[in-house]
Amino acid sequence: MNVLITGASGGIGKEMAKLFAEKGHTLILAARSEDKLNELATDLAEQYTIKTHVFKSDLSKSGAAEALFEQVQSQSLKVDILINNAGVGLFGEFHQTDLQKEQEMIQLNITSLTELTKLFGREMVNAGSGKILNVASTAAFFPGPLMAVYYASKAYVKSFTEALDNEWAELGVQVSGLYPGPTSTGFKDTAELNDSKLFKNGTMKAQAVAKIAYIEFMNGKKQIIPGGMNKLQSKASRLISRSAAANIVRKTQERE
Ligand SMILES: NC(=O)c1ccc[n+]([C@@H]2O[C@H](COP(=O)([O-])OP(=O)(O)OC[C@H]3O[C@@H](n4cnc5c(N)ncnc54)[C@H](OP(=O)(O)O)[C@@H]3O)[C@@H](O)[C@H]2O)c1
């Protein structure tokens, strides 16, 4: 099967690419870092004798998702599995954070994810089969003071994913959500989280998150939460008020 993974140049996306390669899938890899994608594609193609395709794409730009869809179509590549993984965060008090960074985050985490799901998902619906994995976060379960836009963007991904699962399951298309907690990847640096307490309480390895995601997604699971503590936290979110949840999140994220 052909698998399109966004954000495959590092972190969770790169580890997912390795797992799909191991099982012999054709990889279609997208991100901004073309060199890193080419290096990964070459290594995996050699190691597993698979086909790979690389697309340089900045999904924080308006029109980029449609351009990616058209480029993939122009190479007559059918996407059987879409992994909407590319995403960024931003730490800071909302009145002080950079507006442009937040606009780009919304474009990447929400708009491009929605557009790619629409464009590739529609092809899957027409074919009567396909699978989509949207990478959200445990942040999707909570309001997120000090990362307000990021948490809200992941809450969008969760709601969108659950709604589409309801619409498309009967049309043959699986739509699943992945909800990782803090994971050691490049995310912490791009999100400017180095001053935050969030990543000081232990993180999962990207490899472990990807492995759980791969197995559960391919088995048809709709809500995938890697790690016992992350599962517990997402359950706890239903037992407390939203304002209590916001207070707790704020405490876990405050600068030390
Ligand atoms: N790490 C965590 O703690 C954590 C927790 C929960 C959820 N997540 C989610 O997991 C997903 C993957 O993140 P990660 O932790 O693996 O972080 P990462 O190591 O920083 O990887 C992010 C990936 O997204 C790509 N990307 C970033 N901006 C992009 C853009 N404008 N256009 C296209 N691709 C772009 C990056 O590639 P280029 O820079 O080459 O473009 C990279 O391949 C994200 O959706 C994130 O929100 C992460």
GROMACS .gro file of C-alpha atoms and ligand atoms in nm:
model
  304
    1MET     CA    1   0.000   0.000   0.000
    2ASN     CA    2   0.106   0.363  -0.053
    3VAL     CA    3   0.150   0.565   0.267
    4LEU     CA    4   0.176   0.944   0.276
    5ILE     CA    5   0.338   1.074   0.596
    6THR     CA    6   0.363   1.447   0.663
    7GLY     CA    7   0.641   1.559   0.894
    8ALA     CA    8   0.848   1.249   0.813
    9SER     CA    9   1.185   1.426   0.841
   10GLY     CA   10   1.209   1.377   1.220
   11GLY     CA   11   1.048   1.264   1.545
   12ILE     CA   12   0.733   1.050   1.544
   13GLY     CA   13   0.679   1.081   1.166
   14LYS     CA   14   1.026   0.949   1.086
   15GLU     CA   15   0.978   0.653   1.322
   16MET     CA   16   0.640   0.578   1.162
   17ALA     CA   17   0.806   0.585   0.817
   18LYS     CA   18   1.058   0.321   0.932
   19LEU     CA   19   0.779   0.093   1.055
   20PHE     CA   20   0.579   0.122   0.731
   21ALA     CA   21   0.899   0.058   0.532
   22GLU     CA   22   0.972  -0.255   0.736
   23LYS     CA   23   0.634  -0.393   0.628
   24GLY     CA   24   0.706  -0.321   0.260
   25HIS     CA   25   0.478  -0.022   0.201
   26THR     CA   26   0.558   0.245  -0.059
   27LEU     CA   27   0.648   0.567   0.121
   28ILE     CA   28   0.541   0.916   0.016
   29LEU     CA   29   0.723   1.152   0.250
   30ALA     CA   30   0.654   1.525   0.296
   31ALA     CA   31   0.814   1.801   0.507
   32ARG     CA   32   1.022   2.115   0.456
   33SER     CA   33   1.365   1.949   0.504
   34GLU     CA   34   1.411   1.787   0.165
   35ASP     CA   35   1.766   1.669   0.246
   36LYS     CA   36   1.655   1.481   0.555
   37LEU     CA   37   1.366   1.323   0.364
   38ASN     CA   38   1.594   1.217   0.077
   39GLU     CA   39   1.842   1.065   0.320
   40LEU     CA   40   1.569   0.870   0.500
   41ALA     CA   41   1.407   0.761   0.171
   42THR     CA   42   1.738   0.637   0.031
   43ASP     CA   43   1.825   0.443   0.349
   44LEU     CA   44   1.483   0.279   0.376
   45ALA     CA   45   1.459   0.200   0.003
   46GLU     CA   46   1.794   0.019   0.025
   47GLN     CA   47   1.723  -0.159   0.351
   48TYR     CA   48   1.374  -0.286   0.267
   49THR     CA   49   1.364  -0.278  -0.118
   50ILE     CA   50   1.066  -0.046  -0.123
   51LYS     CA   51   0.963   0.248  -0.343
   52THR     CA   52   0.990   0.596  -0.193
   53HIS     CA   53   0.881   0.942  -0.306
   54VAL     CA   54   0.981   1.272  -0.149
   55PHE     CA   55   0.787   1.599  -0.162
   56LYS     CA   56   0.921   1.921  -0.019
   57SER     CA   57   0.625   2.101   0.131
   58ASP     CA   58   0.578   2.383   0.381
   59LEU     CA   59   0.232   2.310   0.516
   60SER     CA   60   0.226   2.629   0.723
   61LYS     CA   61   0.164   2.817   0.398
   62SER     CA   62  -0.178   2.876   0.249
   63GLY     CA   63  -0.235   2.657  -0.060
   64ALA     CA   64   0.046   2.412   0.031
   65ALA     CA   65  -0.186   2.117   0.103
   66GLU     CA   66  -0.360   2.152  -0.234
   67ALA     CA   67  -0.023   2.186  -0.409
   68LEU     CA   68   0.099   1.867  -0.237
   69PHE     CA   69  -0.218   1.683  -0.342
   70GLU     CA   70  -0.169   1.795  -0.702
   71GLN     CA   71   0.199   1.694  -0.705
   72VAL     CA   72   0.116   1.348  -0.569
   73GLN     CA   73  -0.168   1.310  -0.823
   74SER     CA   74   0.056   1.424  -1.109
   75GLN     CA   75   0.285   1.128  -1.034
   76SER     CA   76  -0.018   0.895  -1.051
   77LEU     CA   77   0.032   0.794  -0.690
   78LYS     CA   78  -0.276   0.664  -0.509
   79VAL     CA   79  -0.265   0.728  -0.134
   80ASP     CA   80  -0.409   0.431   0.058
   81ILE     CA   81  -0.294   0.551   0.401
   82LEU     CA   82  -0.256   0.914   0.511
   83ILE     CA   83  -0.064   1.000   0.827
   84ASN     CA   84  -0.130   1.366   0.911
   85ASN     CA   85   0.160   1.401   1.152
   86ALA     CA   86   0.330   1.738   1.082
   87GLY     CA   87   0.263   1.981   1.364
   88VAL     CA   88   0.427   2.241   1.585
   89GLY     CA   89   0.362   2.397   1.926
   90LEU     CA   90   0.437   2.731   2.089
   91PHE     CA   91   0.492   2.803   2.457
   92GLY     CA   92   0.421   3.138   2.621
   93GLU     CA   93   0.159   3.371   2.758
   94PHE     CA   94  -0.088   3.448   2.482
   95HIS     CA   95  -0.051   3.827   2.509
   96GLN     CA   96   0.324   3.786   2.451
   97THR     CA   97   0.351   3.509   2.190
   98ASP     CA   98   0.418   3.588   1.826
   99LEU     CA   99   0.103   3.623   1.616
  100GLN     CA  100   0.268   3.509   1.295
  101LYS     CA  101   0.393   3.188   1.459
  102GLU     CA  102   0.040   3.119   1.579
  103GLN     CA  103  -0.108   3.189   1.237
  104GLU     CA  104   0.139   2.943   1.085
  105MET     CA  105   0.063   2.686   1.356
  106ILE     CA  106  -0.309   2.709   1.284
  107GLN     CA  107  -0.241   2.673   0.912
  108LEU     CA  108  -0.023   2.364   0.972
  109ASN     CA  109  -0.200   2.191   1.264
  110ILE     CA  110  -0.557   2.267   1.153
  111THR     CA  111  -0.600   2.399   0.800
  112SER     CA  112  -0.352   2.184   0.609
  113LEU     CA  113  -0.455   1.875   0.807
  114THR     CA  114  -0.818   1.942   0.715
  115GLU     CA  115  -0.739   2.007   0.349
  116LEU     CA  116  -0.522   1.694   0.311
  117THR     CA  117  -0.795   1.488   0.478
  118LYS     CA  118  -1.056   1.633   0.241
  119LEU     CA  119  -0.850   1.585  -0.076
  120PHE     CA  120  -0.699   1.241  -0.012
  121GLY     CA  121  -0.995   1.122   0.200
  122ARG     CA  122  -1.241   1.196  -0.081
  123GLU     CA  123  -1.038   0.970  -0.312
  124MET     CA  124  -1.051   0.700  -0.044
  125VAL     CA  125  -1.428   0.738  -0.004
  126ASN     CA  126  -1.468   0.707  -0.383
  127ALA     CA  127  -1.254   0.392  -0.377
  128GLY     CA  128  -1.445   0.256  -0.075
  129SER     CA  129  -1.127   0.199   0.128
  130GLY     CA  130  -0.846   0.382   0.302
  131LYS     CA  131  -0.701   0.477   0.637
  132ILE     CA  132  -0.622   0.814   0.793
  133LEU     CA  133  -0.429   0.877   1.115
  134ASN     CA  134  -0.445   1.230   1.252
  135VAL     CA  135  -0.176   1.305   1.508
  136ALA     CA  136  -0.329   1.511   1.790
  137SER     CA  137  -0.192   1.506   2.147
  138THR     CA  138  -0.307   1.447   2.505
  139ALA     CA  139  -0.334   1.828   2.486
  140ALA     CA  140  -0.658   1.767   2.292
  141PHE     CA  141  -0.830   1.664   2.616
  142PHE     CA  142  -0.753   1.985   2.809
  143PRO     CA  143  -0.758   2.365   2.787
  144GLY     CA  144  -0.390   2.466   2.775
  145PRO     CA  145  -0.283   2.785   2.950
  146LEU     CA  146   0.067   2.889   2.834
  147MET     CA  147   0.016   2.691   2.511
  148ALA     CA  148  -0.339   2.807   2.444
  149VAL     CA  149  -0.338   2.791   2.064
  150TYR     CA  150  -0.154   2.458   2.046
  151TYR     CA  151  -0.396   2.286   2.286
  152ALA     CA  152  -0.694   2.435   2.102
  153SER     CA  153  -0.552   2.319   1.767
  154LYS     CA  154  -0.525   1.962   1.897
  155ALA     CA  155  -0.879   1.977   2.041
  156TYR     CA  156  -0.988   2.064   1.685
  157VAL     CA  157  -0.800   1.762   1.548
  158LYS     CA  158  -0.968   1.534   1.806
  159SER     CA  159  -1.320   1.659   1.735
  160PHE     CA  160  -1.267   1.658   1.358
  161THR     CA  161  -1.125   1.304   1.367
  162GLU     CA  162  -1.410   1.167   1.576
  163ALA     CA  163  -1.672   1.328   1.352
  164LEU     CA  164  -1.515   1.194   1.033
  165ASP     CA  165  -1.481   0.849   1.184
  166ASN     CA  166  -1.856   0.859   1.231
  167GLU     CA  167  -1.918   0.971   0.870
  168TRP     CA  168  -1.661   0.757   0.689
  169ALA     CA  169  -1.648   0.424   0.876
  170GLU     CA  170  -1.956   0.305   0.686
  171LEU     CA  171  -1.795   0.423   0.359
  172GLY     CA  172  -1.490   0.202   0.413
  173VAL     CA  173  -1.248   0.467   0.540
  174GLN     CA  174  -1.092   0.438   0.886
  175VAL     CA  175  -1.019   0.771   1.058
  176SER     CA  176  -0.813   0.737   1.377
  177GLY     CA  177  -0.653   0.983   1.619
  178LEU     CA  178  -0.314   0.950   1.788
  179TYR     CA  179  -0.281   1.122   2.127
  180PRO     CA  180   0.083   1.118   2.246
  181GLY     CA  181   0.196   1.283   2.568
  182PRO     CA  182   0.540   1.447   2.603
  183THR     CA  183   0.776   1.264   2.365
  184SER     CA  184   1.149   1.323   2.305
  185THR     CA  185   1.164   1.475   1.957
  186GLY     CA  186   1.247   1.813   1.803
  187PHE     CA  187   0.905   1.936   1.920
  188LYS     CA  188   1.033   2.075   2.253
  189ASP     CA  189   1.277   2.309   2.077
  190THR     CA  190   1.042   2.433   1.806
  191ALA     CA  191   0.770   2.491   2.067
  192GLU     CA  192   1.019   2.694   2.278
  193LEU     CA  193   0.942   2.465   2.573
  194ASN     CA  194   1.290   2.465   2.723
  195ASP     CA  195   1.180   2.680   3.020
  196SER     CA  196   0.864   2.480   3.081
  197LYS     CA  197   0.824   2.208   3.346
  198LEU     CA  198   0.621   1.997   3.103
  199PHE     CA  199   0.907   1.790   2.964
  200LYS     CA  200   1.089   1.754   3.297
  201ASN     CA  201   0.850   1.486   3.430
  202GLY     CA  202   0.957   1.215   3.187
  203THR     CA  203   0.894   1.164   2.821
  204MET     CA  204   0.831   0.868   2.593
  205LYS     CA  205   1.069   0.785   2.309
  206ALA     CA  206   0.944   0.863   1.958
  207GLN     CA  207   1.020   0.503   1.859
  208ALA     CA  208   0.791   0.366   2.133
  209VAL     CA  209   0.509   0.608   2.044
  210ALA     CA  210   0.537   0.518   1.675
  211LYS     CA  211   0.535   0.145   1.742
  212ILE     CA  212   0.218   0.160   1.952
  213ALA     CA  213   0.061   0.393   1.694
  214TYR     CA  214   0.150   0.165   1.404
  215ILE     CA  215   0.019  -0.155   1.564
  216GLU     CA  216  -0.305  -0.007   1.699
  217PHE     CA  217  -0.379   0.198   1.385
  218MET     CA  218  -0.325  -0.098   1.153
  219ASN     CA  219  -0.551  -0.303   1.383
  220GLY     CA  220  -0.827  -0.048   1.330
  221LYS     CA  221  -0.822   0.130   1.669
  222LYS     CA  222  -0.981   0.475   1.657
  223GLN     CA  223  -0.837   0.646   1.967
  224ILE     CA  224  -0.471   0.562   2.026
  225ILE     CA  225  -0.312   0.690   2.348
  226PRO     CA  226   0.043   0.560   2.396
  227GLY     CA  227   0.157   0.507   2.757
  228GLY     CA  228  -0.026   0.430   3.082
  229MET     CA  229   0.016   0.777   3.232
  230ASN     CA  230  -0.117   0.946   2.918
  231LYS     CA  231  -0.420   0.713   2.918
  232LEU     CA  232  -0.484   0.794   3.283
  233GLN     CA  233  -0.461   1.169   3.224
  234SER     CA  234  -0.699   1.161   2.931
  235LYS     CA  235  -0.952   0.965   3.142
  236ALA     CA  236  -0.906   1.206   3.435
  237SER     CA  237  -0.993   1.498   3.205
  238ARG     CA  238  -1.353   1.376   3.205
  239LEU     CA  239  -1.375   1.372   3.585
  240ILE     CA  240  -1.279   1.731   3.662
  241SER     CA  241  -1.417   2.070   3.567
  242ARG     CA  242  -1.261   2.255   3.271
  243SER     CA  243  -1.141   2.535   3.502
  244ALA     CA  244  -0.974   2.282   3.738
  245ALA     CA  245  -0.814   2.117   3.432
  246ALA     CA  246  -0.684   2.455   3.312
  247ASN     CA  247  -0.530   2.521   3.657
  248ILE     CA  248  -0.357   2.182   3.661
  249VAL     CA  249  -0.221   2.222   3.307
  250ARG     CA  250  -0.093   2.568   3.393
  251LYS     CA  251   0.095   2.431   3.696
  252THR     CA  252   0.253   2.153   3.491
  253GLN     CA  253   0.368   2.399   3.225
  254GLU     CA  254   0.484   2.699   3.423
  255ARG     CA  255   0.843   2.813   3.396
  256GLU     CA  256   1.065   2.677   3.673
  257LIG     N1  257   0.681   1.556   2.092
  257LIG     C1  258   0.578   1.568   2.170
  257LIG     O1  259   0.590   1.583   2.292
  257LIG     C2  260   0.438   1.558   2.112
  257LIG     C3  261   0.332   1.532   2.201
  257LIG     C4  262   0.203   1.523   2.149
  257LIG     C5  263   0.181   1.539   2.014
  257LIG     N2  264   0.284   1.563   1.931
  257LIG     C6  265   0.256   1.582   1.788
  257LIG     O2  266   0.328   1.488   1.713
  257LIG     C7  267   0.347   1.539   1.581
  257LIG     C8  268   0.491   1.518   1.540
  257LIG     O3  269   0.574   1.596   1.623
  257LIG     P1  270   0.715   1.547   1.677
  257LIG     O4  271   0.706   1.539   1.823
  257LIG     O5  272   0.762   1.430   1.602
  257LIG     O6  273   0.801   1.678   1.646
  257LIG     P2  274   0.928   1.705   1.553
  257LIG     O7  275   1.038   1.610   1.584
  257LIG     O8  276   0.954   1.851   1.568
  257LIG     O9  277   0.874   1.673   1.407
  257LIG     C9  278   0.781   1.755   1.344
  257LIG    C10  279   0.773   1.718   1.197
  257LIG    O10  280   0.680   1.808   1.136
  257LIG    C11  281   0.745   1.871   1.026
  257LIG     N3  282   0.701   2.007   1.008
  257LIG    C12  283   0.712   2.111   1.095
  257LIG     N4  284   0.669   2.224   1.039
  257LIG    C13  285   0.629   2.190   0.912
  257LIG    C14  286   0.577   2.264   0.804
  257LIG     N5  287   0.558   2.396   0.813
  257LIG     N6  288   0.548   2.199   0.690
  257LIG    C15  289   0.569   2.066   0.679
  257LIG     N7  290   0.618   1.990   0.777
  257LIG    C16  291   0.649   2.054   0.892
  257LIG    C17  292   0.894   1.866   1.058
  257LIG    O11  293   0.972   1.868   0.939
  257LIG     P3  294   1.046   1.994   0.876
  257LIG    O12  295   1.099   2.077   0.987
  257LIG    O13  296   1.148   1.930   0.789
  257LIG    O14  297   0.941   2.065   0.795
  257LIG    C18  298   0.906   1.733   1.127
  257LIG    O15  299   0.924   1.631   1.033
  257LIG    C19  300   0.302   1.684   1.584
  257LIG    O16  301   0.174   1.696   1.528
  257LIG    C20  302   0.297   1.717   1.733
  257LIG    O17  303   0.204   1.817   1.764
  257LIG    C21  304   0.413   1.572   1.977
   0.00000   0.00000   0.00000
